[in-house]
Coordinates of C-alpha atoms and ligand atoms in Angstrom, one line a residue:
X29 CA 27.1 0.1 -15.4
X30 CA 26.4 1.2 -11.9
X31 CA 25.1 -1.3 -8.8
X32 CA 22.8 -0.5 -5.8
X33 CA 24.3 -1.6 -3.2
X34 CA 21.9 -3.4 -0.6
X35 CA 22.7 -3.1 2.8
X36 CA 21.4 -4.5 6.0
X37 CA 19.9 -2.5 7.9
X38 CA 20.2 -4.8 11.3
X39 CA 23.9 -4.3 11.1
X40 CA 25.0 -2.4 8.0
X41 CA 26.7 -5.1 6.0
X42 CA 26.5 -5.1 2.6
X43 CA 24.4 -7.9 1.4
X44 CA 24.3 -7.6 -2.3
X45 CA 25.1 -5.2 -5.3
X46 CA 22.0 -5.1 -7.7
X47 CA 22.8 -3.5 -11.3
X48 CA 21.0 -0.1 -11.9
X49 CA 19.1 -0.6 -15.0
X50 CA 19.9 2.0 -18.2
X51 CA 16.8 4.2 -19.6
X52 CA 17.6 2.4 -23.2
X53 CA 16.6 -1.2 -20.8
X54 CA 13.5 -0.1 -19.6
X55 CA 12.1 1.1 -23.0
X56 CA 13.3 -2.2 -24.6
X57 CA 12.0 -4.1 -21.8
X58 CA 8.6 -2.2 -21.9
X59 CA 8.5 -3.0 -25.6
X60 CA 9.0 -6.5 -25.4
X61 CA 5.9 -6.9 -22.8
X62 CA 4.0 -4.9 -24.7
X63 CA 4.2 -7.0 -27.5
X64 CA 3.4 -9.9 -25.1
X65 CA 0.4 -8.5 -24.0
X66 CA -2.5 -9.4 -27.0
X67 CA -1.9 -13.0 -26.0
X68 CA -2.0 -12.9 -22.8
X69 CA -5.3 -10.9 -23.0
X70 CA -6.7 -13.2 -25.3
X71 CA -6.5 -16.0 -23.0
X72 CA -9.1 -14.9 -21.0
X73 CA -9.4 -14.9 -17.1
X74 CA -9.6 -18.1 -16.6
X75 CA -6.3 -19.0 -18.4
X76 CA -4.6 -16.0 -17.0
X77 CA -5.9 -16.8 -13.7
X78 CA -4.3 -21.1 -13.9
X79 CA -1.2 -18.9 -14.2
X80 CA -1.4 -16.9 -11.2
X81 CA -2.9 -19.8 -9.3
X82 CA 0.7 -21.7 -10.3
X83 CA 2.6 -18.6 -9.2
X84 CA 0.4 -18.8 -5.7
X85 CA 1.6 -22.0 -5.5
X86 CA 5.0 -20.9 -5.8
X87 CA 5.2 -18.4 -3.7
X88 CA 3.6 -20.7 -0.6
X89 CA 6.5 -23.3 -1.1
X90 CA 8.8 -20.3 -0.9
X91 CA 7.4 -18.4 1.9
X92 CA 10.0 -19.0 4.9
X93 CA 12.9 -18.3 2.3
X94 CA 11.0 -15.4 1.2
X95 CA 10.3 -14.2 4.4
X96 CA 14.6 -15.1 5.0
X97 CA 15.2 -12.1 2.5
X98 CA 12.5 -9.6 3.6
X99 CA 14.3 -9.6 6.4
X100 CA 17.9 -9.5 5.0
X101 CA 16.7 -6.2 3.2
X102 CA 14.3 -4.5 5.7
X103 CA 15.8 -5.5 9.2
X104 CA 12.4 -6.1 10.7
X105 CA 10.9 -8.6 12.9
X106 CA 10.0 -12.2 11.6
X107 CA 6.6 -11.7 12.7
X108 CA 5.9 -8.7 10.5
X109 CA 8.2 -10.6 7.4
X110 CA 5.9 -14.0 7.5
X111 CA 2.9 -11.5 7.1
X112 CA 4.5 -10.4 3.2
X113 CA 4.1 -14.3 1.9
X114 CA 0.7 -14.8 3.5
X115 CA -0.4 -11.3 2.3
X116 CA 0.8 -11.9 -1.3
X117 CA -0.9 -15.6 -1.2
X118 CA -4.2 -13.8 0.1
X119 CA -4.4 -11.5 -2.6
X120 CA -3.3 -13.6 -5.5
X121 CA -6.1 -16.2 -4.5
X122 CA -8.8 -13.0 -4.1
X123 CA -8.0 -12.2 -8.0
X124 CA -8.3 -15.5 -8.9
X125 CA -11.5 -15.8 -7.6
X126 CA -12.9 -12.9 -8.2
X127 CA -11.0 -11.2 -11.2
X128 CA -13.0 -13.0 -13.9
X129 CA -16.5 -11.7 -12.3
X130 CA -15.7 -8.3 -11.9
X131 CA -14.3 -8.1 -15.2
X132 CA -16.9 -9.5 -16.9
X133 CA -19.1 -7.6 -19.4
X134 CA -22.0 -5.4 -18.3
X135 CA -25.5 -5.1 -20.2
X136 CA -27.0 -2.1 -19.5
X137 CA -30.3 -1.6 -19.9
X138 CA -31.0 0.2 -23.4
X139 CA -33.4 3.2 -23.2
X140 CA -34.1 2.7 -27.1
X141 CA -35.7 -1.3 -28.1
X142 CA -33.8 -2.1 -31.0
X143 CA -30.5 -1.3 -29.8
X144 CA -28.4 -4.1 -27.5
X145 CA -25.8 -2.1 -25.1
X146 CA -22.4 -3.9 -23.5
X147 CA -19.4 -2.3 -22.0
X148 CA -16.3 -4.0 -22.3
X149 CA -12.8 -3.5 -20.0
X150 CA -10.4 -3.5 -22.2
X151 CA -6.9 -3.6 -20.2
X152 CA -4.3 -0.6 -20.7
X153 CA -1.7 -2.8 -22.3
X154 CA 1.1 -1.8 -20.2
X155 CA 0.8 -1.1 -16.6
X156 CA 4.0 0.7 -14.7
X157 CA 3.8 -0.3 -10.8
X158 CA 6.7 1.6 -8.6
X159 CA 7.1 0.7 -5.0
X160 CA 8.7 1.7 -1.9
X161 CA 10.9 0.2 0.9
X162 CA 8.7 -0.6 3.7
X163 CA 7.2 -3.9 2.6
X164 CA 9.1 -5.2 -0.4
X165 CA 6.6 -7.8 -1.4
X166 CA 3.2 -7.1 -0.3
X167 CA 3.8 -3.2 -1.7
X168 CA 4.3 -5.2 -5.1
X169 CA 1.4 -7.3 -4.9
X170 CA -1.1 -5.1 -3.7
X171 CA -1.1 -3.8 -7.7
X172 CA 0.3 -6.2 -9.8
X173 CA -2.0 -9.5 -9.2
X174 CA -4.7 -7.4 -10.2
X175 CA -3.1 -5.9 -13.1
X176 CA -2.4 -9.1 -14.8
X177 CA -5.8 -10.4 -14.0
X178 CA -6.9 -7.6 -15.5
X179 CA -5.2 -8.6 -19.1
X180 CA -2.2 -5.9 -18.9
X181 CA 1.5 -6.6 -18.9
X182 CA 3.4 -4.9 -16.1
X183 CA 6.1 -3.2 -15.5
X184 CA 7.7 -3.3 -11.8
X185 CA 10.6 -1.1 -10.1
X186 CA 10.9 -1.8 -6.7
X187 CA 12.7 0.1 -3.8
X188 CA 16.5 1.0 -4.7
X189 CA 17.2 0.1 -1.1
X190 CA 14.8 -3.4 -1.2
X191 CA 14.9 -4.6 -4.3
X192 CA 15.5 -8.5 -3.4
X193 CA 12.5 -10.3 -2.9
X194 CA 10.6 -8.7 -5.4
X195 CA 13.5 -9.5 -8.4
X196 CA 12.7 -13.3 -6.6
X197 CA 9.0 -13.2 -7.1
X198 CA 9.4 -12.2 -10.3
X199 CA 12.1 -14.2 -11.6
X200 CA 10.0 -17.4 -10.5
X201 CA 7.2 -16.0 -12.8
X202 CA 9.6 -16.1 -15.2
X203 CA 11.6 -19.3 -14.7
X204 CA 10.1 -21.2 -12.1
X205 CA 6.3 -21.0 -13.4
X206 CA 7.6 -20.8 -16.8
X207 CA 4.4 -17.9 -17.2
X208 CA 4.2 -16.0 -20.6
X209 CA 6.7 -13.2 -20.3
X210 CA 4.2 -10.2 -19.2
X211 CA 6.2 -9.4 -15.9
X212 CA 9.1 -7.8 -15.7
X213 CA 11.4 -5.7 -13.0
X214 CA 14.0 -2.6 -13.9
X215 CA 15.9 -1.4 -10.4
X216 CA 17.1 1.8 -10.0
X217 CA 16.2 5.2 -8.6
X218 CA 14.6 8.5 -9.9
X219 CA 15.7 8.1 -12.7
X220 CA 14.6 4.5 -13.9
X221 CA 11.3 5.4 -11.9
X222 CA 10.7 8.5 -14.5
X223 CA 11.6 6.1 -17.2
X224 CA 8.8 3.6 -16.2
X225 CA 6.6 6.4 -16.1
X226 CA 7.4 7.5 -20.0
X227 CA 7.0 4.2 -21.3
X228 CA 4.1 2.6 -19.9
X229 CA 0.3 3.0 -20.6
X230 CA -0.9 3.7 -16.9
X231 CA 1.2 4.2 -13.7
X232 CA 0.0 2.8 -10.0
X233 CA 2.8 4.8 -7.6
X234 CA 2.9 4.3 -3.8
X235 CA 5.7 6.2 -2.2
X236 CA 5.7 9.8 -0.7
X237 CA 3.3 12.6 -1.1
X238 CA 6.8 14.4 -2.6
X239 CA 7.3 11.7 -5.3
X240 CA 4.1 11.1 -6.2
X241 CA 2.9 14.8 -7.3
X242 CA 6.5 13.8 -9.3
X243 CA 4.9 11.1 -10.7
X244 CA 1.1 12.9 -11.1
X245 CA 2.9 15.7 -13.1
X246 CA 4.9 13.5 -15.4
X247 CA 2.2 10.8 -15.9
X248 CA -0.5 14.0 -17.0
X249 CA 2.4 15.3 -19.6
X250 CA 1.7 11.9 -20.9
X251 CA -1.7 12.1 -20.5
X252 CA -1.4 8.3 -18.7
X253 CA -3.9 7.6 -15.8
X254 CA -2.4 7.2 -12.6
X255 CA -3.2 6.1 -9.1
X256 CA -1.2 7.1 -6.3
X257 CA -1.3 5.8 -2.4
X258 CA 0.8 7.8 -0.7
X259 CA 1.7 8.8 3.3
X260 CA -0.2 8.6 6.1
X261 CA -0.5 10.2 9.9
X262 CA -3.6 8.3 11.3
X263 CA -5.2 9.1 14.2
X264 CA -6.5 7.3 16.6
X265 CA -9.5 8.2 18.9
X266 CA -10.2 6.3 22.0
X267 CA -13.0 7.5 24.1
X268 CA -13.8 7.2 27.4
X269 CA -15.9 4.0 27.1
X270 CA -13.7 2.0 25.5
X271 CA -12.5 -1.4 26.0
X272 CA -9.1 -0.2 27.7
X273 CA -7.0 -3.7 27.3
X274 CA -8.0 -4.3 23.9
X275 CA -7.4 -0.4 22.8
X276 CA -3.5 -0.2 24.5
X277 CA -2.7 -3.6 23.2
X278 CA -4.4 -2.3 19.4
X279 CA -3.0 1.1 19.6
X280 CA 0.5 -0.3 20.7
X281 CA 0.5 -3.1 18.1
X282 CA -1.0 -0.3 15.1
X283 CA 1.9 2.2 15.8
X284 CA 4.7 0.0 16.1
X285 CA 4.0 -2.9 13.6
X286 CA 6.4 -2.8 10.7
X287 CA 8.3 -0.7 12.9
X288 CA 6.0 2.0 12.5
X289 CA 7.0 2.3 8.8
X290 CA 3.6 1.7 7.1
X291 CA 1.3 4.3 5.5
X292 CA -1.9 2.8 8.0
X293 CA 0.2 2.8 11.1
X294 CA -1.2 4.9 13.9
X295 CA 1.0 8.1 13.6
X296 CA -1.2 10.1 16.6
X297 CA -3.4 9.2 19.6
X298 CA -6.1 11.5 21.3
X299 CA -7.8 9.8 24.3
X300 CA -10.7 11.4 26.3
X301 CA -9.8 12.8 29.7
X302 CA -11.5 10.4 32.0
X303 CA -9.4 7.6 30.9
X304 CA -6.3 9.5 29.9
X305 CA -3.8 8.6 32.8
X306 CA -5.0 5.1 33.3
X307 CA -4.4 4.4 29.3
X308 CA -0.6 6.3 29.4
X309 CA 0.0 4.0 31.9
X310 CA -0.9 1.0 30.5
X311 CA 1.0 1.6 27.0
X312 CA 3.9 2.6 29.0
X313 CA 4.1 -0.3 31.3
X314 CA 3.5 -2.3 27.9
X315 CA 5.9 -0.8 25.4
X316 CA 8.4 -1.3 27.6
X317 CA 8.1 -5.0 27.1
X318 CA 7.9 -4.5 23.8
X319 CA 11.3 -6.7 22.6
X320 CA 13.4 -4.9 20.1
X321 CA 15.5 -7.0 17.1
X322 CA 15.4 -8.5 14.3
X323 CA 15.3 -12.5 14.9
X324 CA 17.1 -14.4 12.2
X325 CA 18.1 -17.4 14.1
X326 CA 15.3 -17.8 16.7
X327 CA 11.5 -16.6 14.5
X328 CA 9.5 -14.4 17.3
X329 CA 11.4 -13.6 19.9
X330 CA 11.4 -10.0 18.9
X331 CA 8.4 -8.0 18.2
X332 CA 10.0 -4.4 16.8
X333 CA 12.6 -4.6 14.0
X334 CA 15.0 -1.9 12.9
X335 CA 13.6 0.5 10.5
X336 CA 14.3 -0.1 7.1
X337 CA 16.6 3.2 5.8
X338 CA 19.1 4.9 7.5
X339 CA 17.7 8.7 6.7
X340 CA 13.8 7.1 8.2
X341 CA 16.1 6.2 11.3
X342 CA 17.2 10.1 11.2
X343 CA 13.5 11.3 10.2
X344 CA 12.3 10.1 13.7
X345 CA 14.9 11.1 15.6
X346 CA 14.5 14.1 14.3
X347 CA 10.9 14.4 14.8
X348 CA 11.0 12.9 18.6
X349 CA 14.0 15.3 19.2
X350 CA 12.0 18.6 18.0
X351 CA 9.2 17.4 20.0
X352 CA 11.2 17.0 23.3
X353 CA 12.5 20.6 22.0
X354 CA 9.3 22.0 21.8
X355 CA 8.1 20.8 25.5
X356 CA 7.0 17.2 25.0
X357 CA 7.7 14.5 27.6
X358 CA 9.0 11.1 26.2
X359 CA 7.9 8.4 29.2
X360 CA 9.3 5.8 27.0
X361 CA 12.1 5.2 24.5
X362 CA 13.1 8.1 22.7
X363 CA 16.3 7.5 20.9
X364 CA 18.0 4.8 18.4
X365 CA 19.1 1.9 20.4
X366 CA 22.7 1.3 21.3
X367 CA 24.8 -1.1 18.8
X368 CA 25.1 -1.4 15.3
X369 CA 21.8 -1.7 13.2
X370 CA 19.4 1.2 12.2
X371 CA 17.1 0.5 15.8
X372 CA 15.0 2.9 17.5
X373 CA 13.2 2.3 20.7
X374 CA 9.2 1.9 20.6
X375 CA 8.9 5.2 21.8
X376 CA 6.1 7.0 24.0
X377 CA 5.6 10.8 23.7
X378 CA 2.8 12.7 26.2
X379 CA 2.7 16.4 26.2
X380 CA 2.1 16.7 22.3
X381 CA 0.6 19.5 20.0
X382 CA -0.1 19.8 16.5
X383 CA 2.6 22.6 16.4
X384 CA 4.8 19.5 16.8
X385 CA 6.4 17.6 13.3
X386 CA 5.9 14.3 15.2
X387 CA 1.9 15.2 15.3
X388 CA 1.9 17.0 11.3
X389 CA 4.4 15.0 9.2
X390 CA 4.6 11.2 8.9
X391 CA 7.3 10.0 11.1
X392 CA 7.0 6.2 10.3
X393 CA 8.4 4.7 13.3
X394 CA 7.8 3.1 16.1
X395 CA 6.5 6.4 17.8
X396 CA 3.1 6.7 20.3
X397 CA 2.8 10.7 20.8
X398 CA -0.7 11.0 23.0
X399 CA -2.9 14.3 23.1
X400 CA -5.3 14.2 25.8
X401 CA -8.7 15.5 24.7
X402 CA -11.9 17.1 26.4
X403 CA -14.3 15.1 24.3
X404 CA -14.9 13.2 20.8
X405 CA -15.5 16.5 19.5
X406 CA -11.9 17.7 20.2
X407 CA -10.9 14.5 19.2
X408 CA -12.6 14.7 15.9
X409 CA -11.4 18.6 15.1
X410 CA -7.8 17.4 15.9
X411 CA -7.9 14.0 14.0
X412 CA -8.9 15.9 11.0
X413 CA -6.6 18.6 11.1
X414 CA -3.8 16.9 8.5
X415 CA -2.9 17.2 5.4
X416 CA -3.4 13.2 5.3
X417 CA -6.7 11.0 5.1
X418 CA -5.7 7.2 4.9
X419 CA -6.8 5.6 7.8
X420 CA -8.3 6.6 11.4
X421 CA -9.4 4.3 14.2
X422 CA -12.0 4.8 16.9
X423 CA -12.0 2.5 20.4
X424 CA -15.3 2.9 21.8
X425 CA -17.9 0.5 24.1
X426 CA -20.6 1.6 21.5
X427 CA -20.1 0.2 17.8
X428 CA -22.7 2.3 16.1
X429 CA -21.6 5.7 17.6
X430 CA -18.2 4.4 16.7
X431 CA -19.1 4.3 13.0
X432 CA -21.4 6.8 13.2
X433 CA -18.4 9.4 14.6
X434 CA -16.1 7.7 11.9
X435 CA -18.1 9.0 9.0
X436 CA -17.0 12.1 9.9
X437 CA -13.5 11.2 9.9
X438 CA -11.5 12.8 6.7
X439 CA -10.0 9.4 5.6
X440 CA -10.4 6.2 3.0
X441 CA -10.0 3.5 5.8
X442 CA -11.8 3.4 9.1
X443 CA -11.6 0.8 11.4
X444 CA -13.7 0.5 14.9
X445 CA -11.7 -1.5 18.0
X446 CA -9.1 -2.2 15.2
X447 CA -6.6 -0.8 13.3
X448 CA -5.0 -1.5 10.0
X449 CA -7.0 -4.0 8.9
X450 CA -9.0 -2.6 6.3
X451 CA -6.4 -3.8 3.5
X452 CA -7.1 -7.6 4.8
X453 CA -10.9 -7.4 3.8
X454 CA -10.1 -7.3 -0.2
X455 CA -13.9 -6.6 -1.3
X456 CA -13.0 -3.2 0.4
X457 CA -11.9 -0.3 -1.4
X458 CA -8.1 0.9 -0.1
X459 CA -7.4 4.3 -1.1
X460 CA -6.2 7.7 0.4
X461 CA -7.9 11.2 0.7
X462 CA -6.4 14.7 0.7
X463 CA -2.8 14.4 0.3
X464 CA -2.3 10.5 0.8
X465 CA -3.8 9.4 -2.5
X466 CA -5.6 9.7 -5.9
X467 CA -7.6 7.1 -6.9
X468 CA -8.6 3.0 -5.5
X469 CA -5.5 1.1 -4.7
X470 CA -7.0 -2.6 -4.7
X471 CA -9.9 -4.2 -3.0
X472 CA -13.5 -5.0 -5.1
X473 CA -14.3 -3.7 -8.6
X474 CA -12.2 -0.4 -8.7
X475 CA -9.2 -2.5 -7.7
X476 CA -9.3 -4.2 -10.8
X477 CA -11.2 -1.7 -13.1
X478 CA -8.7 0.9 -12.6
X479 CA -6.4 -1.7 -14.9
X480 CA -9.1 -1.3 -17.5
X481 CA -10.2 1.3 -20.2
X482 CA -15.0 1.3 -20.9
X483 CA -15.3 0.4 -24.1
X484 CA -18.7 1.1 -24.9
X485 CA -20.4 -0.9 -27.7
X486 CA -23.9 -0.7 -29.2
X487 CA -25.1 -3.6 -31.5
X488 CA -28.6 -3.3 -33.6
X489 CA -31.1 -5.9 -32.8
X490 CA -33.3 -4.5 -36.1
X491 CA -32.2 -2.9 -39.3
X492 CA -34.7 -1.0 -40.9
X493 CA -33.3 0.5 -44.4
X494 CA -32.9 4.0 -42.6
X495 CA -33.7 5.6 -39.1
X496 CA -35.8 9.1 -38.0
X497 CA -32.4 11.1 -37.1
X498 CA -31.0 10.4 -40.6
X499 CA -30.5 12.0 -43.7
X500 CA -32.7 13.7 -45.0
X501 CA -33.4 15.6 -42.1
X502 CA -37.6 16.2 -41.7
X503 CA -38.3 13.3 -43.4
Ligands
NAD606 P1 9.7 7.5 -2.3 O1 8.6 8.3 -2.8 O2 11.1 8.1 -2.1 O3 10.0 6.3 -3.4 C1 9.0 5.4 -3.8 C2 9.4 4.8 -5.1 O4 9.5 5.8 -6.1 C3 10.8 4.2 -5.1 O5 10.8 3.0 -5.9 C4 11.7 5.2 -5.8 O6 12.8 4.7 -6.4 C5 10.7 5.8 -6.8 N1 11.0 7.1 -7.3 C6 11.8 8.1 -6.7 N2 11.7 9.2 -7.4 C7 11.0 9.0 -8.5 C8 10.6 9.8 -9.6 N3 10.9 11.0 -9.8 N4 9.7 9.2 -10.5 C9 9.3 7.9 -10.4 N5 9.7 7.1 -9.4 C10 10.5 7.6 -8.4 O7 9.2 6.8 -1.1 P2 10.0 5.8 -0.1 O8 10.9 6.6 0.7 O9 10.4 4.6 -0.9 O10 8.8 5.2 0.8 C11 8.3 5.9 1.9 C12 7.0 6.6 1.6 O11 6.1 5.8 1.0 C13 6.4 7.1 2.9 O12 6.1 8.4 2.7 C14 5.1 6.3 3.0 O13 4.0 6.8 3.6 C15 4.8 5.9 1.6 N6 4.1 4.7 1.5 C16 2.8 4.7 1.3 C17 2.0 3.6 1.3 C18 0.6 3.6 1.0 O14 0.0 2.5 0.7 N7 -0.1 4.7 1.1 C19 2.7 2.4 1.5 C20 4.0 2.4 1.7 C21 4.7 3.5 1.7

């Protein structure tokens, strides 16, 4: 049997060896939940939900040792670790008090009087849910509270390289809450991922725009649902009326939180001319106070962690390095930090163009590259020319045009004087366009739905001994 071998990426110790999973485990495993799963449908969302609600509990008496092994695994800041408990909690509490409603059966209107309509959602038995690196419990739980809620068994595989406090969360369903045996974990790679895929009933997949068409293929072979939330490069627009404070501390904060490394992080900036130099200055002057590390011992001293893999490390280099190649000035930053860990300074780029991989592929890290634009117009064109459409953001002094310019914005999430924070408002839909997505992620009905098949089901309300359309045909 092989191991993953876990290492830390604040100074490249190993911290644990995880066993890989076989292909024969995950199809036993999927078998045995699947056989699970009748019972724990049939106990309705009210008894499923007293089970989650005992797993909530859980997880908030577990939150600071939790938040101790996020950042074991991922090497980033305490401040952006204590956000994956309280996420999971917030979540967790929204399906419990909402799963039940939205699930509930409909009753349309029937179009003929004798004839009483309902549509059901009936769970997919079992659900697959495959995760990445960058936040190894709220990735997780953005799917899987809803799935159960739902009525399905699931299925998890975590990140090979953070597969820690995951296996935790869901080894207290099991043992800790003592919850009927409808979760379960495989680790591995590729190959344990594919073997989720084959043996589950629908797949949700967040991960890379690469895997994912892996996954989209495989699950259609299948003929299994799938959602997919995949990258992100979103822009950010501020115009020359905006708020300037509040839009360098929000654009700052959106590109570097998580170390950069989430899908809604602000990947690119375009500002209007008037207010161009004044707002370089100011997120210079303030990135350069950003404090780089990842604080253990003292919580919050340090607001930028190290990033999470040691090829990301290598994929911003790379992309700040062809910039600077290509004619782009970094005022900031600019390479990994000195010492052991996988670090890289909060970086600021000027001097950018979308000939540039830093301005076209995601670079998830701690990178600000800033175009200077003529007018929202520019701003608009050059926001939308991407292959991605997750998230955008627009700082402006006038809300409505704000929205109303936003509309026109080729993404799933838009924030106004905000960014990222769509995915905290869970009666919104969270799901990517063009390349960063199929489907609703989570958030309102189709965050829950998605975990369901229509059943559609037509009852007589009067039984005459035959009916016009039947035999014999003309009466
Ligand atoms: P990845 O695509 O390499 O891996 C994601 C997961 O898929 C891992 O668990 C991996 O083991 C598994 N996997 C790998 N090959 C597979 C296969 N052939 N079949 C099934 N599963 C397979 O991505 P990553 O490097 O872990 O994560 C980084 C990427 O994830 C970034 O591109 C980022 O944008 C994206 N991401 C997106 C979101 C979002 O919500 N949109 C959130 C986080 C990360």
């Amino acid at each position: 049997m092989s191991n993953l071998t876990v290492t830390s990426p604040s100074d490249g110790s190993t911290i644990a060896e995880v066993p890989v999973n076989t292909v024969a485990e995950v199809t036993e495993l999927a078998a045995r939940l699947r056989s699970n799963q009748q019972a724990w449908q049939e106990l309705g969302p009210d008894g499923r939900a007293e089970w989650l609600g005992r797993w909530l509990e859980w997880i908030a008496q577990n939150a600071e040792r939790l938040i101790a092994m996020i950042q074991a695994e991922t090497g980033k800041a305490y401040g952006d670790a204590a956000s994956e408990p309280g996420y999971a909690q917030l979540v967790v509490s929204y399906w419990i008090q909402n799963g039940g409603r939205l699930l509930a059966d409909e009753q349309p209107q029937s179009t003929i009087p004798h004839q009483r309509l309902i549509i059901e959602h009936s769970p997919y038995p079992l659900v697959g849910v495959i995760t990445p690196w960058n936040w190894p419990l709220t990735m997780p739980m953005l799917d899987i509270p809803a799935a159960l809620m739902a009525g399905s068994a699931v299925l998890s595989k975590p990140s090979e390289f953070t597969p820690l406090a995951w296996a935790e969360v869901v080894r207290a369903w099991q043992e800790e809450v003592g919850a009927p045996d409808v979760l379960g974990i495989v680790n591995g790679g590729a190959e344990i991922g594919e073997a989720v895929v084959d043996s589950v009933d629908m797949v949700q997949f967040t991960g890379s725009v690469r895997t994912g068409r892996a996954v989209a293929v495989r699950a259609a072979t299948r003929l299994i649902p799938c959602g997919l939330e995949l990258g992100g490069k979103d822009p950010a627009i501020v115009l020359a009326d905006a708020d300037l404070e509040r839009a360098v501390n929000g654009v700052l904060w959106g590109a570097c939180v998580n170390t950069g490394q989430g899908c809604s992080a602000i990947e690119r900036v375009y500002v209007e001319a008037p207010i161009y130099d004044r707002f370089v200055e100011m997120i210079v002057d303030k990135a350069k106070e950003l404090r780089l590390g990842t604080d253990v011992a003292q919580p919050l001293t340090r607001d930028v962690g190290s990033m999470a893999t040691r090829a990301q490390l290598e994929i911003v280099e790379r992309h700040v390095a062809d910039a600077v190649a290509a004619g782009a000035r970094v005022l900031v930053g600019g390479s990994r930090a000195e010492g052991p860990g996988w670090y890289f300074e909060p970086t600021v780029l000027v001097d950018v163009d979308h000939t540039m991989s830093v301005m076209r592929e995601e670079t998830f890290g701690p990178v600000v590259p800033i175009m200077k634009v003529a007018d929202a117009d520019e701003a608009m064109r050059l926001a939308n020319d991407s292959e991605f459409g997750l998230c955008g953001s627009i700082w402006t002094g006038d809300r409505d045009r704000g929205i109303a310019l936003g509309r026109r914005l080729e993404v799933g999430a838009l924030c106004v004087n905000d960014a990222c924070v769509t995915n905290f408002q869970l009666d919104l839909p969270s799901g990517g366009w063009k390349n960063s997505g199929i489907g609703v992620r989570f958030g309102g009905a189709s965050g829950i739905l998605k975990y369901t098949r229509p059943r559609a089901i037509l009852s007589t309300l009067e039984e005459p001994a035959t009916e016009p359309h039947w035999y014999p045909f003309g009466g």
